[in-house]
Amino acid sequence: MRNSFIDELVIHAKKNSNIALVVGDLGYSVVEPFADLFPERFINAGVAEQNMIGLAAGMASEGYHVFVYSIGNFPTFRCAEHVRNDIDYHQLPVTIVAVGGGLSYGSLGYSHHTIQDYALMRSMPNMLLASPGDPMEVRACLRYLITNPQPSYLRLGKSGEAVFHDEVPNVVPGEWLPIKKFNCTQSGSIENVILSTGGTLSDAIKLAESTDENNCRLYSLPLWGQSHKALQPKYAEGLKSLTTVEEHLVDGGFGSWMLESIFNAEGNMPKITIKALDAKVCGMVGSQEELKNATGVTL
């Protein structure tokens, strides 16, 4: 996902001189293609994330679309007040890019577990969350964000993610994106849906494969936020069950967002099952797969 992000950003930066990239003294072996081509639009802010956010907000107020790139919790929780006051409140075109979403850096312990970021970022009313499920969705999200600059949060995996789309899909905030293998050949009414956001798309596919395919469809939701809750009842109405999948704690996560979206909706709403991380992961150290296996996401 990291390489797809930089590749796509470079493509757009060649055409758009307002795109800038700010990093927190990391991203080496990833960000060089941008830094080498556009040195005047690349800034290493050092290990000073709060200052980095203020810098990005200032640049955005002068017309730049700034991409702030750092690891998981560093550009989010470490500088939450600055994100809220400087970016979200003023509705500035800053995209906060967090690499290593979920448990990608699980072997480094809880300081690097990015498992409460949805809860924080979605609480900001102007923030659009972009949580792609594969490298193709990364490119799709980036194309949308560049075309529609706004306060946004792009959550990436670390590396080695599988590709599930044949081509870059068209993504729209709040709209469910069908996963071809589990949608195109089926007919009749839909009763059960699995809906994933972020890097758990591979886990959602495994879950779908273990389910009766004739009675189950699989979707990804890579773009979502506070203002897109109203769209969810039209997708959920008439379903028997809806299972959400995420690499985040249950509290305040994607499944919670979906429950809030349909809580007061009219019509026949489904039972929602949230497949997310157990809070015991907060005290654990291990590889991403080990932690996911132990705390509720993988089968």
Coordinates of C-alpha atoms in Angstrom, one line a residue:
M1 CA 0.0 0.0 0.0
R2 CA 2.8 2.4 0.8
N3 CA 4.4 2.1 -2.6
S4 CA 1.0 2.4 -4.4
F5 CA 0.4 5.6 -2.4
I6 CA 3.7 7.2 -3.4
D7 CA 3.4 6.1 -7.0
E8 CA -0.1 7.6 -7.3
L9 CA 0.9 10.8 -5.4
V10 CA 3.8 11.3 -7.8
I11 CA 1.5 10.9 -10.8
H12 CA -0.8 13.6 -9.6
A13 CA 2.0 15.9 -8.3
K14 CA 3.4 16.1 -11.8
K15 CA 0.1 17.7 -12.9
N16 CA -0.8 19.6 -9.7
S17 CA 1.8 21.9 -8.3
N18 CA -0.2 22.4 -5.1
I19 CA 0.4 18.9 -3.8
A20 CA 3.0 18.8 -1.0
L21 CA 4.4 16.0 1.2
V22 CA 5.5 16.4 4.8
V23 CA 7.0 13.5 6.7
G24 CA 8.0 13.0 10.4
D25 CA 11.6 11.8 9.8
L26 CA 10.5 8.5 8.4
G27 CA 9.4 6.8 5.2
Y28 CA 12.9 6.2 3.9
S29 CA 13.0 3.8 0.9
V30 CA 9.3 4.8 0.3
V31 CA 9.1 8.6 -0.1
E32 CA 12.2 9.2 -2.2
P33 CA 10.4 9.2 -5.6
F34 CA 8.4 12.2 -4.5
A35 CA 11.3 13.9 -2.6
D36 CA 13.7 13.6 -5.6
L37 CA 11.2 14.9 -8.2
F38 CA 9.7 17.7 -6.0
P39 CA 12.3 18.8 -3.4
E40 CA 10.6 22.2 -3.1
R41 CA 7.3 20.5 -2.1
F42 CA 8.9 17.9 0.3
I43 CA 9.6 18.7 3.9
N44 CA 11.0 16.5 6.6
A45 CA 9.5 18.1 9.8
G46 CA 11.6 15.8 12.1
V47 CA 10.4 14.0 15.1
A48 CA 8.0 16.8 16.0
E49 CA 4.5 15.7 15.0
Q50 CA 2.5 18.5 16.6
N51 CA 4.7 21.0 14.8
M52 CA 4.3 19.0 11.6
I53 CA 0.5 19.3 11.8
G54 CA 0.7 23.0 12.4
L55 CA 3.1 23.4 9.5
A56 CA 0.7 21.4 7.2
A57 CA -2.3 23.5 8.3
G58 CA -0.4 26.7 7.5
M59 CA 0.7 25.4 4.1
A60 CA -2.9 24.3 3.4
S61 CA -4.2 27.8 4.3
E62 CA -2.0 29.1 1.6
G63 CA -3.4 26.8 -1.1
Y64 CA -1.5 23.6 -0.8
H65 CA -3.0 20.1 -0.5
V66 CA -0.7 18.7 2.1
F67 CA -0.1 15.0 2.7
V68 CA 1.3 14.4 6.1
Y69 CA 3.0 11.0 6.3
S70 CA 3.9 9.1 9.5
I71 CA 3.5 5.9 11.4
G72 CA 0.1 5.0 12.9
N73 CA -0.5 6.8 16.1
F74 CA 2.2 9.5 15.6
P75 CA 0.2 11.9 13.3
T76 CA -3.1 11.1 15.1
F77 CA -3.1 10.6 18.9
R78 CA 0.2 12.3 19.5
C79 CA -1.2 15.6 18.0
A80 CA -5.0 15.1 18.2
E81 CA -5.7 18.6 19.5
H82 CA -3.8 20.1 16.6
V83 CA -5.6 17.9 14.1
R84 CA -8.9 19.0 15.5
N85 CA -8.2 22.7 15.9
D86 CA -5.9 23.4 13.0
I87 CA -7.2 21.1 10.3
D88 CA -10.7 19.8 11.0
Y89 CA -12.1 23.0 12.5
H90 CA -10.9 25.1 9.6
Q91 CA -11.8 22.5 7.0
L92 CA -8.3 22.6 5.4
P93 CA -7.1 20.3 2.6
V94 CA -4.7 18.2 4.7
T95 CA -4.6 14.4 4.3
I96 CA -3.1 12.7 7.3
V97 CA -1.5 9.5 6.0
A98 CA -0.9 6.8 8.7
V99 CA 1.2 3.9 7.6
G100 CA 1.0 0.7 9.6
G101 CA -2.7 0.7 10.3
G102 CA -4.1 -1.8 12.7
L103 CA -1.5 -4.3 14.0
S104 CA 1.0 -3.9 11.2
Y105 CA 3.7 -2.9 13.7
G106 CA 2.4 -5.4 16.3
S107 CA 5.9 -6.6 17.2
L108 CA 6.7 -3.1 18.5
G109 CA 4.0 -3.3 21.1
Y110 CA 1.0 -1.1 22.1
S111 CA 2.7 2.2 21.4
H112 CA 2.6 1.2 17.7
H113 CA -0.8 -0.6 17.7
T114 CA -3.1 1.7 15.5
I115 CA -6.3 0.2 16.8
Q116 CA -8.2 3.3 18.2
D117 CA -7.7 5.6 15.2
Y118 CA -11.1 5.2 13.7
A119 CA -12.7 6.2 17.0
L120 CA -10.6 9.4 17.2
M121 CA -10.7 10.5 13.6
R122 CA -14.4 9.8 12.9
S123 CA -15.3 11.9 15.9
M124 CA -14.2 15.0 14.0
P125 CA -17.2 16.2 12.0
N126 CA -15.3 17.3 8.8
M127 CA -12.9 14.4 8.6
L128 CA -13.2 11.9 5.7
L129 CA -11.8 8.5 6.6
A130 CA -10.1 6.6 3.7
S131 CA -9.3 3.0 4.7
P132 CA -8.5 1.1 1.5
G133 CA -8.6 -2.7 1.4
D134 CA -5.9 -3.3 -1.2
P135 CA -3.4 -1.3 -3.3
M136 CA -6.0 -0.7 -6.0
E137 CA -8.3 0.9 -3.4
V138 CA -5.3 3.0 -2.2
R139 CA -5.0 4.5 -5.7
A140 CA -8.8 4.9 -5.9
C141 CA -9.0 6.7 -2.5
L142 CA -6.1 9.0 -3.5
R143 CA -7.7 10.0 -6.7
Y144 CA -10.9 10.9 -4.9
L145 CA -9.0 12.9 -2.2
I146 CA -7.0 14.9 -4.7
T147 CA -10.1 15.7 -6.7
N148 CA -12.0 16.6 -3.5
P149 CA -9.4 18.2 -1.2
Q150 CA -10.7 18.3 2.4
P151 CA -9.7 17.2 5.9
S152 CA -9.0 13.5 5.5
Y153 CA -7.3 10.5 7.1
L154 CA -5.7 7.9 4.9
R155 CA -5.0 4.6 6.7
L156 CA -2.5 2.3 5.0
G157 CA -1.0 -1.1 5.7
K158 CA 2.7 -1.6 6.1
S159 CA 3.6 -3.8 3.1
G160 CA 2.9 -6.9 1.1
E161 CA -0.9 -6.5 0.9
A162 CA -2.6 -8.7 -1.7
V163 CA -4.5 -7.2 -4.7
F164 CA -8.2 -8.1 -4.9
H165 CA -9.4 -5.7 -7.7
D166 CA -8.6 -6.2 -11.4
E167 CA -8.4 -2.5 -11.9
V168 CA -8.6 0.7 -9.9
P169 CA -12.3 1.0 -8.8
N170 CA -14.4 4.1 -8.6
V171 CA -15.0 4.9 -5.0
V172 CA -17.6 7.3 -3.5
P173 CA -17.8 8.1 0.2
G174 CA -20.4 6.0 2.0
E175 CA -21.1 3.7 -1.0
W176 CA -20.4 0.0 -0.7
L177 CA -17.9 -1.3 -3.2
P178 CA -18.6 -4.8 -4.4
I179 CA -15.8 -7.4 -4.4
K180 CA -16.1 -9.0 -7.8
K181 CA -15.6 -12.6 -6.9
F182 CA -18.6 -12.6 -4.5
N183 CA -21.0 -10.4 -6.3
C184 CA -21.0 -10.5 -10.1
T185 CA -22.4 -14.0 -10.8
Q186 CA -25.1 -14.1 -8.1
S187 CA -28.8 -13.5 -8.5
G188 CA -31.8 -13.3 -6.3
S189 CA -32.3 -11.4 -3.1
I190 CA -29.4 -10.7 -0.8
E191 CA -29.8 -11.9 2.7
N192 CA -26.3 -11.8 4.3
V193 CA -23.6 -9.2 3.7
I194 CA -20.0 -9.0 4.9
L195 CA -18.7 -5.4 4.9
S196 CA -15.0 -4.7 5.4
T197 CA -13.0 -1.5 5.7
G198 CA -9.2 -1.3 5.5
G199 CA -6.7 -4.1 5.5
T200 CA -9.1 -6.7 6.8
L201 CA -10.5 -7.2 3.3
S202 CA -8.3 -10.4 3.1
D203 CA -9.9 -11.6 6.3
A204 CA -13.4 -10.8 5.0
I205 CA -12.7 -12.8 1.9
K206 CA -11.8 -15.8 4.0
L207 CA -15.0 -15.3 5.9
A208 CA -17.0 -15.1 2.7
E209 CA -15.3 -18.2 1.4
S210 CA -16.4 -20.2 4.5
T211 CA -20.0 -19.0 4.0
D212 CA -22.6 -20.2 1.6
E213 CA -21.7 -18.0 -1.4
N214 CA -25.2 -18.2 -2.9
N215 CA -26.5 -16.4 0.2
C216 CA -23.7 -14.0 1.0
R217 CA -22.2 -11.0 -0.7
L218 CA -19.0 -9.2 0.1
Y219 CA -18.3 -5.4 0.0
S220 CA -15.6 -3.0 0.9
L221 CA -16.2 0.5 2.3
P222 CA -13.0 2.5 1.8
L223 CA -14.4 6.0 2.2
W224 CA -16.6 6.9 5.1
G225 CA -17.2 9.5 7.9
Q226 CA -19.8 11.3 10.0
S227 CA -21.6 12.8 7.0
H228 CA -22.1 9.4 5.3
K229 CA -24.1 7.7 7.9
A230 CA -27.4 8.7 6.2
L231 CA -26.5 6.5 3.2
Q232 CA -26.2 3.3 5.1
P233 CA -29.9 2.4 5.7
K234 CA -30.5 2.1 2.0
Y235 CA -27.8 -0.5 1.7
A236 CA -28.8 -2.3 4.9
E237 CA -32.5 -2.4 4.5
G238 CA -33.9 -5.9 3.9
L239 CA -30.8 -7.8 4.9
K240 CA -31.0 -10.6 7.4
S241 CA -27.5 -10.1 8.7
L242 CA -24.6 -7.6 8.2
T243 CA -21.2 -8.5 9.5
T244 CA -18.6 -5.8 9.7
V245 CA -14.9 -6.6 9.7
E246 CA -12.1 -4.2 10.9
E247 CA -8.7 -4.2 12.5
H248 CA -9.7 -1.9 15.3
L249 CA -11.1 -2.3 18.8
V250 CA -14.9 -2.8 18.9
D251 CA -15.5 0.5 20.8
G252 CA -15.8 3.4 18.5
G253 CA -14.8 1.6 15.4
F254 CA -16.3 0.9 12.0
G255 CA -18.9 -1.5 13.3
S256 CA -20.0 1.0 15.9
W257 CA -20.2 3.6 13.2
M258 CA -22.6 1.3 11.3
L259 CA -24.7 0.7 14.3
E260 CA -25.0 4.4 14.8
S261 CA -25.9 4.8 11.1
I262 CA -29.0 2.5 11.2
F263 CA -30.0 2.9 14.9
N264 CA -32.9 5.2 14.2
A265 CA -33.5 4.2 10.6
E266 CA -37.0 3.3 9.3
G267 CA -37.5 0.0 7.6
N268 CA -36.3 -3.5 8.1
M269 CA -32.7 -3.3 9.4
P270 CA -30.5 -6.3 9.8
K271 CA -28.8 -7.8 12.8
I272 CA -25.2 -6.5 12.9
T273 CA -22.3 -8.6 14.0
I274 CA -19.0 -6.8 14.6
K275 CA -15.9 -8.7 13.9
A276 CA -13.1 -6.6 15.5
L277 CA -10.2 -6.8 17.9
D278 CA -10.7 -7.8 21.6
A279 CA -9.3 -5.2 24.0
K280 CA -6.8 -7.8 25.4
V281 CA -4.6 -7.0 22.4
C282 CA -3.6 -3.8 24.1
G283 CA -1.3 -5.8 26.4
M284 CA 0.1 -8.1 23.7
V285 CA 3.2 -8.1 21.4
G286 CA 3.6 -10.2 18.3
S287 CA 3.3 -10.4 14.6
Q288 CA 0.2 -8.9 12.9
E289 CA -1.2 -12.4 12.1
E290 CA -0.5 -13.7 15.6
L291 CA -2.3 -10.9 17.2
K292 CA -5.3 -11.0 14.8
N293 CA -5.6 -14.7 15.4
A294 CA -5.6 -14.3 19.1
T295 CA -8.0 -11.4 19.4
G296 CA -10.9 -12.0 17.1
V297 CA -10.4 -10.8 13.5
T298 CA -9.1 -13.8 11.6
L299 CA -10.8 -17.2 11.4

